[in-house]
Coordinates of C-alpha atoms in Angstrom, one line a residue:
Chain A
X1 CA -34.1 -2.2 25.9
X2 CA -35.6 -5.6 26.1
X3 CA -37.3 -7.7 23.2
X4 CA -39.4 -10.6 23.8
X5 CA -38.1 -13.3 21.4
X6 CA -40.8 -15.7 23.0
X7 CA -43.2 -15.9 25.6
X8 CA -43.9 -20.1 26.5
X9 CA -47.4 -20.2 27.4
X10 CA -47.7 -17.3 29.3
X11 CA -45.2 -14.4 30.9
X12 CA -46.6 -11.1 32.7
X13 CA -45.6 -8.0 34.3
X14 CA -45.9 -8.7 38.3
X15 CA -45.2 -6.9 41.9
X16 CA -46.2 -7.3 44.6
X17 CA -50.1 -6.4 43.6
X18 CA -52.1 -4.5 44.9
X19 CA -53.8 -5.2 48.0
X20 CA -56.5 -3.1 50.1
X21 CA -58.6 -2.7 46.8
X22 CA -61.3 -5.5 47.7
X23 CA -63.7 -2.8 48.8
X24 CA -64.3 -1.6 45.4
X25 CA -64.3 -5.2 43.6
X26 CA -60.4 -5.0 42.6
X27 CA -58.4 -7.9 44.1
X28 CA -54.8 -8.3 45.2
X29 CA -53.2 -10.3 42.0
X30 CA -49.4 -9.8 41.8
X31 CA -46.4 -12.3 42.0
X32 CA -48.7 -15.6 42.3
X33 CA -44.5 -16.9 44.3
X34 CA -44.1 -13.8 45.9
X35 CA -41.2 -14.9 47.7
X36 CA -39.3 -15.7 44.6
X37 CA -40.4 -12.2 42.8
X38 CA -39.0 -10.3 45.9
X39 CA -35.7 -12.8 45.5
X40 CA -35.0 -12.2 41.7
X41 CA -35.4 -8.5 42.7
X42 CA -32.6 -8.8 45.5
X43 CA -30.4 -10.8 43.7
X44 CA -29.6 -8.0 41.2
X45 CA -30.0 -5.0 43.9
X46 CA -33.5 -3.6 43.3
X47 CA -36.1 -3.1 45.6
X48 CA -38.1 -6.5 46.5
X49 CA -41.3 -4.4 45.4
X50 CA -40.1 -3.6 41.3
X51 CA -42.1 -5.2 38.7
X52 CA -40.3 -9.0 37.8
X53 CA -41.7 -11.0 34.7
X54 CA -44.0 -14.4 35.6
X55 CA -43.2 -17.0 33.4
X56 CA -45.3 -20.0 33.1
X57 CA -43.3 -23.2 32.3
X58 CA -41.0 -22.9 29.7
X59 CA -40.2 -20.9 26.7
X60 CA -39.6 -17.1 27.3
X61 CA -36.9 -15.3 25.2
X62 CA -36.2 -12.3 26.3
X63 CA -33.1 -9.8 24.5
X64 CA -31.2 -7.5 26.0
X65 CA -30.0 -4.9 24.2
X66 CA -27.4 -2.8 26.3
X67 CA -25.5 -4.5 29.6
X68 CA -27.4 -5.9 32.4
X69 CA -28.0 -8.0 35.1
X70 CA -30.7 -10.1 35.8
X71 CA -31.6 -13.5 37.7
X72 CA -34.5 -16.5 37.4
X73 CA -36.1 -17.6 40.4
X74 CA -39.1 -19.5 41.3
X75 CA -39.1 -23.3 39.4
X76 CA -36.1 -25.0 38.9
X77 CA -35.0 -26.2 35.4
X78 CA -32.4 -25.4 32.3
X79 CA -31.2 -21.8 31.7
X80 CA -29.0 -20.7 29.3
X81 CA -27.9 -16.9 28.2
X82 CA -27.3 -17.2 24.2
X83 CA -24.1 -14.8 22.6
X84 CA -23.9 -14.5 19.1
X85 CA -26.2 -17.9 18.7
X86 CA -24.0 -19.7 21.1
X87 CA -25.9 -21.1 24.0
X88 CA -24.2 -20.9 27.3
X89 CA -26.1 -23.3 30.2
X90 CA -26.6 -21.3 33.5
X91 CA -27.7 -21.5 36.9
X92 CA -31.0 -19.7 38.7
X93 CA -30.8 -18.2 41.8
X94 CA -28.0 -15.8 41.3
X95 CA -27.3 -12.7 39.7
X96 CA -26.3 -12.7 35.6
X97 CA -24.1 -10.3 33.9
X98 CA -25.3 -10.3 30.1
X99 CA -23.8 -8.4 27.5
X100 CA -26.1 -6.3 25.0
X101 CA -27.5 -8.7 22.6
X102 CA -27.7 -11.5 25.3
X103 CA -30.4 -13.6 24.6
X104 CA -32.2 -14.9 28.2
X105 CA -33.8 -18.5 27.2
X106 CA -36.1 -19.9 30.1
X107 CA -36.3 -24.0 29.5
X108 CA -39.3 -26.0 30.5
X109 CA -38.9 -26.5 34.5
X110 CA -37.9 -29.8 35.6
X111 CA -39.4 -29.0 39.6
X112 CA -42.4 -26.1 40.2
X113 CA -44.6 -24.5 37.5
X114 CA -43.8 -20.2 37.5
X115 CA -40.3 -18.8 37.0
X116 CA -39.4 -14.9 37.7
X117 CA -37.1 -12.9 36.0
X118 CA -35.5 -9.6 37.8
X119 CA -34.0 -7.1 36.0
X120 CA -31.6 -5.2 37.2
X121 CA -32.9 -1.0 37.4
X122 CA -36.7 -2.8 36.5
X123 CA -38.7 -2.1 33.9
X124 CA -40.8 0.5 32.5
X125 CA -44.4 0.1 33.3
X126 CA -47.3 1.9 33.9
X127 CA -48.9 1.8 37.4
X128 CA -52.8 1.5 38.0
X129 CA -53.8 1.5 41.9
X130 CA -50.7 1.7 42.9
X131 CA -49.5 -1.8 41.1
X132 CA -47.9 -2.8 37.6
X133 CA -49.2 -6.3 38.2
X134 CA -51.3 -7.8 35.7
X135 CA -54.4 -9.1 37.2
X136 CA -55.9 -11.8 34.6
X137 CA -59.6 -11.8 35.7
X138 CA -60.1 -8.6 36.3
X139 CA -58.7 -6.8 33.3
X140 CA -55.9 -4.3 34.8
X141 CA -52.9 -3.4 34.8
X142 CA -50.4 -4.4 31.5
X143 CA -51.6 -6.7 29.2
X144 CA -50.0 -10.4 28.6
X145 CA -46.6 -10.1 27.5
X146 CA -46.0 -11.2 23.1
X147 CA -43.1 -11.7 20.9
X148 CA -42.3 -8.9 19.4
X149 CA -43.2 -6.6 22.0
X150 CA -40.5 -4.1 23.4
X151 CA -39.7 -3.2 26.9
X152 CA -37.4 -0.4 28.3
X153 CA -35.3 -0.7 31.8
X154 CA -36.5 1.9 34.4
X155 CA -34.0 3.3 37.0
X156 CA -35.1 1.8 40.1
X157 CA -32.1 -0.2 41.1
X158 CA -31.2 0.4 44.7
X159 CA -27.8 -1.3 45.9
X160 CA -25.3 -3.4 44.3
X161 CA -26.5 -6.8 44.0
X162 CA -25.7 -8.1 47.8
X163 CA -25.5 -11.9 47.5
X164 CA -24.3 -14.1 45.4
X165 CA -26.2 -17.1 45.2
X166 CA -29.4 -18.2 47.2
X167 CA -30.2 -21.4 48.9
X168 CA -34.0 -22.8 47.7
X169 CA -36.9 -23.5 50.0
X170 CA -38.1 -26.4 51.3
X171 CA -41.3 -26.8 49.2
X172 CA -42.1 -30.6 50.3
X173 CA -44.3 -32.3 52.5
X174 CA -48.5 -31.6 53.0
X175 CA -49.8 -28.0 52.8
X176 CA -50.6 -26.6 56.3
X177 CA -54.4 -25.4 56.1
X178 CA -56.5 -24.0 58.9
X179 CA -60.0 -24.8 58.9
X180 CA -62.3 -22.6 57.0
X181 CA -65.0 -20.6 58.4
X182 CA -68.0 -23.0 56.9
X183 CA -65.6 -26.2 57.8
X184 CA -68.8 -27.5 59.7
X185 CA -70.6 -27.3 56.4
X186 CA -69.3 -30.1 55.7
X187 CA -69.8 -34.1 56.0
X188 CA -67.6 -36.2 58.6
X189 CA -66.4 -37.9 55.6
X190 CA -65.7 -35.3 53.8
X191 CA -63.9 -33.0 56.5
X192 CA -61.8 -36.4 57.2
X193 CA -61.3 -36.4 52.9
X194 CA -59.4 -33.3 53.0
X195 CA -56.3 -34.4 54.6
X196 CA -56.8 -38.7 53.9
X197 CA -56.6 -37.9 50.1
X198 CA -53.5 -36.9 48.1
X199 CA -54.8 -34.5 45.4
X200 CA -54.1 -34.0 42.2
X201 CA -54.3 -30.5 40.8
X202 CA -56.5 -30.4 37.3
X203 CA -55.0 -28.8 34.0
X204 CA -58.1 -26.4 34.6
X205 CA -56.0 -24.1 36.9
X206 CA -54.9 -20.8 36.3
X207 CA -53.9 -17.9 38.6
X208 CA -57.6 -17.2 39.2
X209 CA -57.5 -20.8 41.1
X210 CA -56.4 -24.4 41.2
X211 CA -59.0 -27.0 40.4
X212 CA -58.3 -30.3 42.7
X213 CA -59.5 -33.5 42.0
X214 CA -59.4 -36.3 44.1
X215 CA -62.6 -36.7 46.0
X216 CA -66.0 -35.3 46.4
X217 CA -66.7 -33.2 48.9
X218 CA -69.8 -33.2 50.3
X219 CA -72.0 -30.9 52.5
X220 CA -74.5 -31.9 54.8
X221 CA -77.3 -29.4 53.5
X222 CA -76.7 -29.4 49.6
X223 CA -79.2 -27.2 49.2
X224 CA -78.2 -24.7 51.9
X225 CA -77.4 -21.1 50.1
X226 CA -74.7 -19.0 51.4
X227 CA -74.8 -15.3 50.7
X228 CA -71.9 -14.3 48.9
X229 CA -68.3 -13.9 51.5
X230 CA -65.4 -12.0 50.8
X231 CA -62.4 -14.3 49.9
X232 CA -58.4 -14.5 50.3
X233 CA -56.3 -16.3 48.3
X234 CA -55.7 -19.8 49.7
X235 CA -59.2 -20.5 50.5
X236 CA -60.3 -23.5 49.4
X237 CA -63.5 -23.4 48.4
X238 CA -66.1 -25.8 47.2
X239 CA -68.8 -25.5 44.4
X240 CA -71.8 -27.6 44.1
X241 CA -70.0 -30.6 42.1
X242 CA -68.0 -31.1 45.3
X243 CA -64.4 -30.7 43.8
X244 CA -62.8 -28.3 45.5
X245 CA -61.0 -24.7 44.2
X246 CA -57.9 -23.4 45.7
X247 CA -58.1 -19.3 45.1
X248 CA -55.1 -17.7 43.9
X249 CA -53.7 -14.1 43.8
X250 CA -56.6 -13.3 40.5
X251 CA -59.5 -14.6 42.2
X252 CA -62.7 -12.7 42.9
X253 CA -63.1 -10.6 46.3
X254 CA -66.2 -12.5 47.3
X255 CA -67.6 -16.2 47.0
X256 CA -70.6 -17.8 46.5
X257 CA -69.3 -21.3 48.0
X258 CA -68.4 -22.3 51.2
X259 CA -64.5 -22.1 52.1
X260 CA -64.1 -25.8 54.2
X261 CA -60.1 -24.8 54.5
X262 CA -57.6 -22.0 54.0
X263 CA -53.9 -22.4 53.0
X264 CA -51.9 -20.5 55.2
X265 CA -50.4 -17.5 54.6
X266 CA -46.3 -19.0 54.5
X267 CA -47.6 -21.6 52.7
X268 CA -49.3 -19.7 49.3
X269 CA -46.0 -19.9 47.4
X270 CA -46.1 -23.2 47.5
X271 CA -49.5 -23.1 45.5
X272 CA -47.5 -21.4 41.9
X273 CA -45.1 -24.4 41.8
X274 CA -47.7 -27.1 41.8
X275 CA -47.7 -27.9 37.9
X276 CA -50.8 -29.7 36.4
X277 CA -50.9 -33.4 37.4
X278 CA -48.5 -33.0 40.5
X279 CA -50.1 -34.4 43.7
X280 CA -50.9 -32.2 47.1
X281 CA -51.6 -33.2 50.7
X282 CA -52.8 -31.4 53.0
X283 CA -52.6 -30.9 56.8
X284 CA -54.8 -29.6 59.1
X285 CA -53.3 -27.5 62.0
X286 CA -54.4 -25.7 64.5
X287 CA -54.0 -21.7 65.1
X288 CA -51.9 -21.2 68.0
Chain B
X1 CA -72.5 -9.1 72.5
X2 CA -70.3 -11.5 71.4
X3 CA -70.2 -11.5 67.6
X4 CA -69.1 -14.5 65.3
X5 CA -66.1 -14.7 64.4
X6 CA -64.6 -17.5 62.9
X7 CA -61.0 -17.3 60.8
X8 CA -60.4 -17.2 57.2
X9 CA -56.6 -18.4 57.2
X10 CA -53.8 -17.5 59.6
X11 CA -54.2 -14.1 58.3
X12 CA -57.9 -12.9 58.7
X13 CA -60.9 -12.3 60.5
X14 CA -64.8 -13.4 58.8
X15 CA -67.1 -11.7 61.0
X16 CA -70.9 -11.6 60.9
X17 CA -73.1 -9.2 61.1
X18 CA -76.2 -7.2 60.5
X19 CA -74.3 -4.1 58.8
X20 CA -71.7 -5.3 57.4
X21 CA -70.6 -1.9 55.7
X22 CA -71.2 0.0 58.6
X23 CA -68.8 -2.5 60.8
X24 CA -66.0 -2.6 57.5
X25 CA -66.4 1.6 57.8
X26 CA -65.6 1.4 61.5
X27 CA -63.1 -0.9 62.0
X28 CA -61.0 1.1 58.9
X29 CA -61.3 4.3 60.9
X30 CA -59.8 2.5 63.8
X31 CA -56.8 2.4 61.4
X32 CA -55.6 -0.4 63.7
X33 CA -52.0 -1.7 63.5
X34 CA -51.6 -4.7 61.4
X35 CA -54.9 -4.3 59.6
X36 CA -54.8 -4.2 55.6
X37 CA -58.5 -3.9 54.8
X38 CA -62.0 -4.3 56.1
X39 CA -64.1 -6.1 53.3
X40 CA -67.9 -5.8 53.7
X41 CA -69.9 -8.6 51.7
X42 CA -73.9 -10.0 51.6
X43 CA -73.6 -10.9 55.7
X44 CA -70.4 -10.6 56.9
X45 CA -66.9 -8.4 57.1
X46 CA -63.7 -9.8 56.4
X47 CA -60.6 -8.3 58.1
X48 CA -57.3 -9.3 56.7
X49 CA -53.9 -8.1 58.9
X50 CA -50.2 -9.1 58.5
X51 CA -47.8 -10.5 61.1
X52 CA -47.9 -6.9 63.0
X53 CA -51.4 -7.9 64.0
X54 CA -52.6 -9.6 67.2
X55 CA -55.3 -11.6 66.2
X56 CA -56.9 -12.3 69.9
X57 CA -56.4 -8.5 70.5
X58 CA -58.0 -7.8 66.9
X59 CA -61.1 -9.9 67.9
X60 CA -61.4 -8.3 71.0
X61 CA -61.4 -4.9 69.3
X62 CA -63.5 -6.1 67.0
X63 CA -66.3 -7.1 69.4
X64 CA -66.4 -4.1 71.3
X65 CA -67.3 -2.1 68.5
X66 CA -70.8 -1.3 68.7
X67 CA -71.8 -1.6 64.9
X68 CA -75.4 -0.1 65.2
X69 CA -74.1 2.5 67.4
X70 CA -71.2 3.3 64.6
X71 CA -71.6 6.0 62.6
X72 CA -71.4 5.9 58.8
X73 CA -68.2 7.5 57.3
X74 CA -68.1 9.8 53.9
X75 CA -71.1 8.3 51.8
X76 CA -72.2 9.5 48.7
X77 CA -76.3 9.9 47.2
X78 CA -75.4 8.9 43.3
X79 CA -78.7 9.0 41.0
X80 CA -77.8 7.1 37.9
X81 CA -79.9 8.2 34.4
X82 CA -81.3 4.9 33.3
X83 CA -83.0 4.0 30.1
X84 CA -85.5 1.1 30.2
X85 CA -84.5 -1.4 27.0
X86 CA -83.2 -4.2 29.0
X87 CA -83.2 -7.4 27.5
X88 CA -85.5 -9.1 30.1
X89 CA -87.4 -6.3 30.6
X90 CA -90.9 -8.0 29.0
X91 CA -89.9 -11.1 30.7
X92 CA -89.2 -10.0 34.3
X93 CA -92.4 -7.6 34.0
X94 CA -94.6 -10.9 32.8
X95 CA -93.5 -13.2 35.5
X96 CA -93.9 -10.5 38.7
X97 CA -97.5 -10.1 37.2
X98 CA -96.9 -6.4 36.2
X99 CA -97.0 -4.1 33.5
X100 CA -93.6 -3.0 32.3
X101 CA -94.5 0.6 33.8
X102 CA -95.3 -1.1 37.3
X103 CA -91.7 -2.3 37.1
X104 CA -90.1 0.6 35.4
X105 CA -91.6 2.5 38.1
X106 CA -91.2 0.0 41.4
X107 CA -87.7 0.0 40.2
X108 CA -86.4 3.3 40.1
X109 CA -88.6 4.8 43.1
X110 CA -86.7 2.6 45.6
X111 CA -83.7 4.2 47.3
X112 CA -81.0 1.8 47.3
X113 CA -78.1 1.0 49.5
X114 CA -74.5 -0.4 48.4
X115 CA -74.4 -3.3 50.4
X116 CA -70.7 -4.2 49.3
X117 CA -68.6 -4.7 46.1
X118 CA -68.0 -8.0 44.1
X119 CA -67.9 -9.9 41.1
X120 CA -65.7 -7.8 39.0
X121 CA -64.5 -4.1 39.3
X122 CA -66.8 -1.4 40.4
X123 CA -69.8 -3.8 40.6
X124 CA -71.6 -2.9 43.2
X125 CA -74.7 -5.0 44.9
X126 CA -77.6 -2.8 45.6
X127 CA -79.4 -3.5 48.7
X128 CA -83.1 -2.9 48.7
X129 CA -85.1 -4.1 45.9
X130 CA -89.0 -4.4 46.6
X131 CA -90.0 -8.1 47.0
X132 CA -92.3 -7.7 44.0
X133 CA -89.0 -8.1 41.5
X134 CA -87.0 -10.4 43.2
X135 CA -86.5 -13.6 41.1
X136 CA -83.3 -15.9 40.5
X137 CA -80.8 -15.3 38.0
X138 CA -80.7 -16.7 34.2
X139 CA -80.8 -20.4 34.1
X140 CA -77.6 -19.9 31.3
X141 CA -75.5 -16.8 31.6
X142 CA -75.3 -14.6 29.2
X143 CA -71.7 -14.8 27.7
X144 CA -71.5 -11.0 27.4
X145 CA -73.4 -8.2 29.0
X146 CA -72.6 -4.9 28.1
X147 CA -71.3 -2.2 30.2
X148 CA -73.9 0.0 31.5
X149 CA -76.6 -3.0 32.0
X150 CA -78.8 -2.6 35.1
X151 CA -80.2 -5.9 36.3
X152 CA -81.7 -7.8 38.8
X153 CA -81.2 -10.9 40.3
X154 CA -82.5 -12.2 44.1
X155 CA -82.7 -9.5 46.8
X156 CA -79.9 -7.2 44.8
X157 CA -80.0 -4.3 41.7
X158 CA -76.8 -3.4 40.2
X159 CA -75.1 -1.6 37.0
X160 CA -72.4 -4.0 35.0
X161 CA -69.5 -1.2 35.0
X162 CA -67.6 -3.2 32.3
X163 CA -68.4 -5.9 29.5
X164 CA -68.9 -8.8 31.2
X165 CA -70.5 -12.3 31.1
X166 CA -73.2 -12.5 33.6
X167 CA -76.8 -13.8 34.8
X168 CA -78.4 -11.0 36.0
X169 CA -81.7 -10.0 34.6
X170 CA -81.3 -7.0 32.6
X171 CA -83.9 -4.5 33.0
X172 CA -82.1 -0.8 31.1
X173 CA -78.8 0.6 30.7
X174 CA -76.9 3.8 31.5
X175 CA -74.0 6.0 30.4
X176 CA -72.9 6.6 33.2
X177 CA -69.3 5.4 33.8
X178 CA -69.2 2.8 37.2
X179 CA -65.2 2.2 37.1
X180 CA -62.7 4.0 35.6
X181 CA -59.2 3.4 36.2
X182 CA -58.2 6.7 35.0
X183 CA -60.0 8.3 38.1
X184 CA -58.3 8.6 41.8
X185 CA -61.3 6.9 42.9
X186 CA -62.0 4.6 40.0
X187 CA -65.3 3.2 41.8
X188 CA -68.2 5.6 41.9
X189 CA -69.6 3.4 43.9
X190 CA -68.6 2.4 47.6
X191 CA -70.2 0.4 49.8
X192 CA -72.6 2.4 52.2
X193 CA -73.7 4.9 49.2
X194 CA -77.2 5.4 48.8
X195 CA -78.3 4.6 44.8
X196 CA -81.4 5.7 43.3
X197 CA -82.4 5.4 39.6
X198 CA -84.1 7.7 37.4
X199 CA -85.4 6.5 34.0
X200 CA -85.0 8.8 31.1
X201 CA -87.1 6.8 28.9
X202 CA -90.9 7.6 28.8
X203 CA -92.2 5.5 31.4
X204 CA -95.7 5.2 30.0
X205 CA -97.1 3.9 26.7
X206 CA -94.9 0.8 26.8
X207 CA -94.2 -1.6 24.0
X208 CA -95.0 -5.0 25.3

């Protein structure tokens, strides 16, 4: 059994979502780093698909009550596993062996924004479409994790943890976009704006979608209406105002606004490290 | 023909067209390699593949399906009880320059078409409204609409499955449940359904 001693500011349930819903309003959601989720899940031998906790910056508690093994991917920062109210510092990326009544203590990230936590055998959750992911705007699957509450391991582990230790990512240098299909919507100035500008991502972001600020972009018909377009996370969209909106894995299935560029696809990890404040670039490249 | 087709990412297809359910309907049936889902919205159909997908071969395929050729998959007739309180019901009826009846009953004798799904869960847009209702959304949203409002706004009629905040104009409400998780087909509506409403109110003798 787990217990959540604390949550920071805000820890859910996540897979790996639940895509091919959009035709009936539901989007993908699901492990905003997905790369990471499916790495805490390898590093303590379950399937890359199990349900992993998201944690937002720092904070989250969790106890484990019988032997276990888990591991903390995504930012990096301060770890420590707590016996008998002695903390122990720790490193992410690998595979933990806690003892029952281990206390798991997530510190404030130094690099990146969302930590994951896999548990070794998973969790037990229950599955709607197909997915235990919590999708914020929408209103399904488990709710936000609190203190208090009680989780019990599943059985899904699959193999003995394989690897020991993990070498991180490269997550520097300027996003790689591709031009979006209303690019041409857009001013000379401000198509030129989206890569001469280093961004800075707005508090105002969740996993719904990143506010940028930075510059305004402007169209060439402001008035122009564009009937509403289905959307995929990494689109960067751009409401009336001008500042544009990176989607992420809670967004809507359709748009109102037109998309000027889209983050590609090896690149939307990336977007769940960028904390609040932290700047962005971006580069345009072509599709092959 | 040559359709448009531009890209949404590295990882998807925006194409436009006149039918955009009938094209999403084909293109899934094609159950091509690669290809995750076929999204119908307003005026276009976005297809989104994985790295199994050739995306010059998936445009080709794409534009040699004949969409007004295609035929329509499983679609559904759904008639959806609807009692006439909305909100804006006086208002929408006193700028159309009508009589609440008139738009009581222009309103539920059109037969409807899901054009596509958006917004939140199970909401579907309904294609077809007569030009005599059309009129632009709330200035200020309403910060909660509840679930079972039917409303207008623009060209489109829907049905707010769940609790909400929204804009929409809202002419009745039903019972009827629009999305429920619990179901194996949570949506009862899918784009390409035909919709028609029938009020269960008294239509005449109104209150205005």
């Amino acid at each position: 059994m787990i217990e959540i001693l604390a949550t920071g500011p805000q820890s859910l349930i996540q897979d790996l979502g639940r895509p091919g819903w959009s035709n009936i309003g539901v989007g993908p959601s699901g492990a905003f780093d997905r790369a990471s989720l499916r790495l805490a899940n390898r590093l303590v031998g379950n399937s890359e698909t199990a349900p992993g906790i998201e944690t937002l910056g720092g904070g989250l508690r969790l106890r484990f009550n019988e032997p276990t093994i888990v591991s903390v991917t995504g930012a990096d920062g301060p770890l420590h596993v707590i016996t008998n109210d002695i903390p122990r510092p720790t490193g992410r990326n690998a595979p933990l062996t806690l003892a029952g009544g281990d206390v798991l203590s997530i510190e404030a990230p130094t690099r990146g924004l969302h930590s994951y936590v896999g548990i070794r055998r998973s969790i037990n959750v229950a599955f709607t479409l197909e997915s235990a992911s919590t999708d914020t705007l929408a209103a399904i699957g488990p709710t936000a994790l609190v203190a208090g509450q009680r989780l019990t391991l599943a059985n899904a582990a699959m193999t003995h943890p394989p690897i020991d230790l993990a070498i991180a990512r490269s997550m520097t240098g300027p996003m790689h976009v591709i031009r979006g299909p209303r690019w041409d919507w857009f001013t000379d100035e401000a198509q030129a704006a989206v890569t001469r500008h280093t961004w800075t991502v707005s508090p105002i972001s969740s996993r719904i979608g990143m506010r940028l600020v930075g510059a305004y972009l402007e169209r060439r018909e402001p008035n122009r209406e564009l009937a509403s377009e289905p959307m995929v996370t990494g689109a960067i969209q751009v409401p009336p105002d001008g500042l544009p909106v990176i989607l992420g894995p809670d967004r809507p299935t359709t748009g109102g606004y037109p998309v000027i560029a889209v983050v590609v696809d090896s690149h939307l990890d990336r977007l769940a490290q960028i904390a609040p404040g932290d700047p962005v670039a971006f580069r345009v490249i072509p599709l092959e | 023909m040559t359709l448009d087709i531009r890209s949404m990412g590295d990882r998807a297809l925006l194409v436009a067209t006149q039918h955009p359910a009938r094209l999403a309907a084909s293109i899934e049936s094609l159950t091509i390699v690669g290809v995750i889902e076929a999204v119908p919205a307003a005026e276009t159909v976005l297809v989104r593949f994985d790295s199994n997908c050739d995306r010059k071969s998936l445009q080709r395929t794409i534009n040699d399906i004949d969409d007004a050729a295609s035929s329509t998959t499983d679609t559904t007739h759904v008639v959806i009880p609807v009692t006439y309180d909305g909100e804006d019901l006086g208002d929408v009826a006193r700028m159309c320059g009508l009589d609440i009846a008139d738009v009581i009953a222009i309103h539920s004798a059109i037969l409807y078409t899901v054009a596509f799904c958006g917004f939140a869960p199970g909401f579907a847009y309904l294609r077809g409204l007569d030009s005599r209702l059309t009129m632009p959304r709330l200035n200020t949203p309403r910060v909660r609409v509840p679930a079972g409002a039917v409303a207008i706004a623009d060209q489109w009629s829907a049905v707010y499955p769940r609790e909400s905040p929204g804009g929409w104009r809202l002419l009745g409400t039903t019972t009827m449940s629009l999305f429920d998780l619990t179901r194996p087909q949570p949506a009862t509506l899918k784009p390409g359904d035909t919709v028609q409403f029938t009020p269960i109110s008294p239509v005449a003798g109104s209150t205005a």
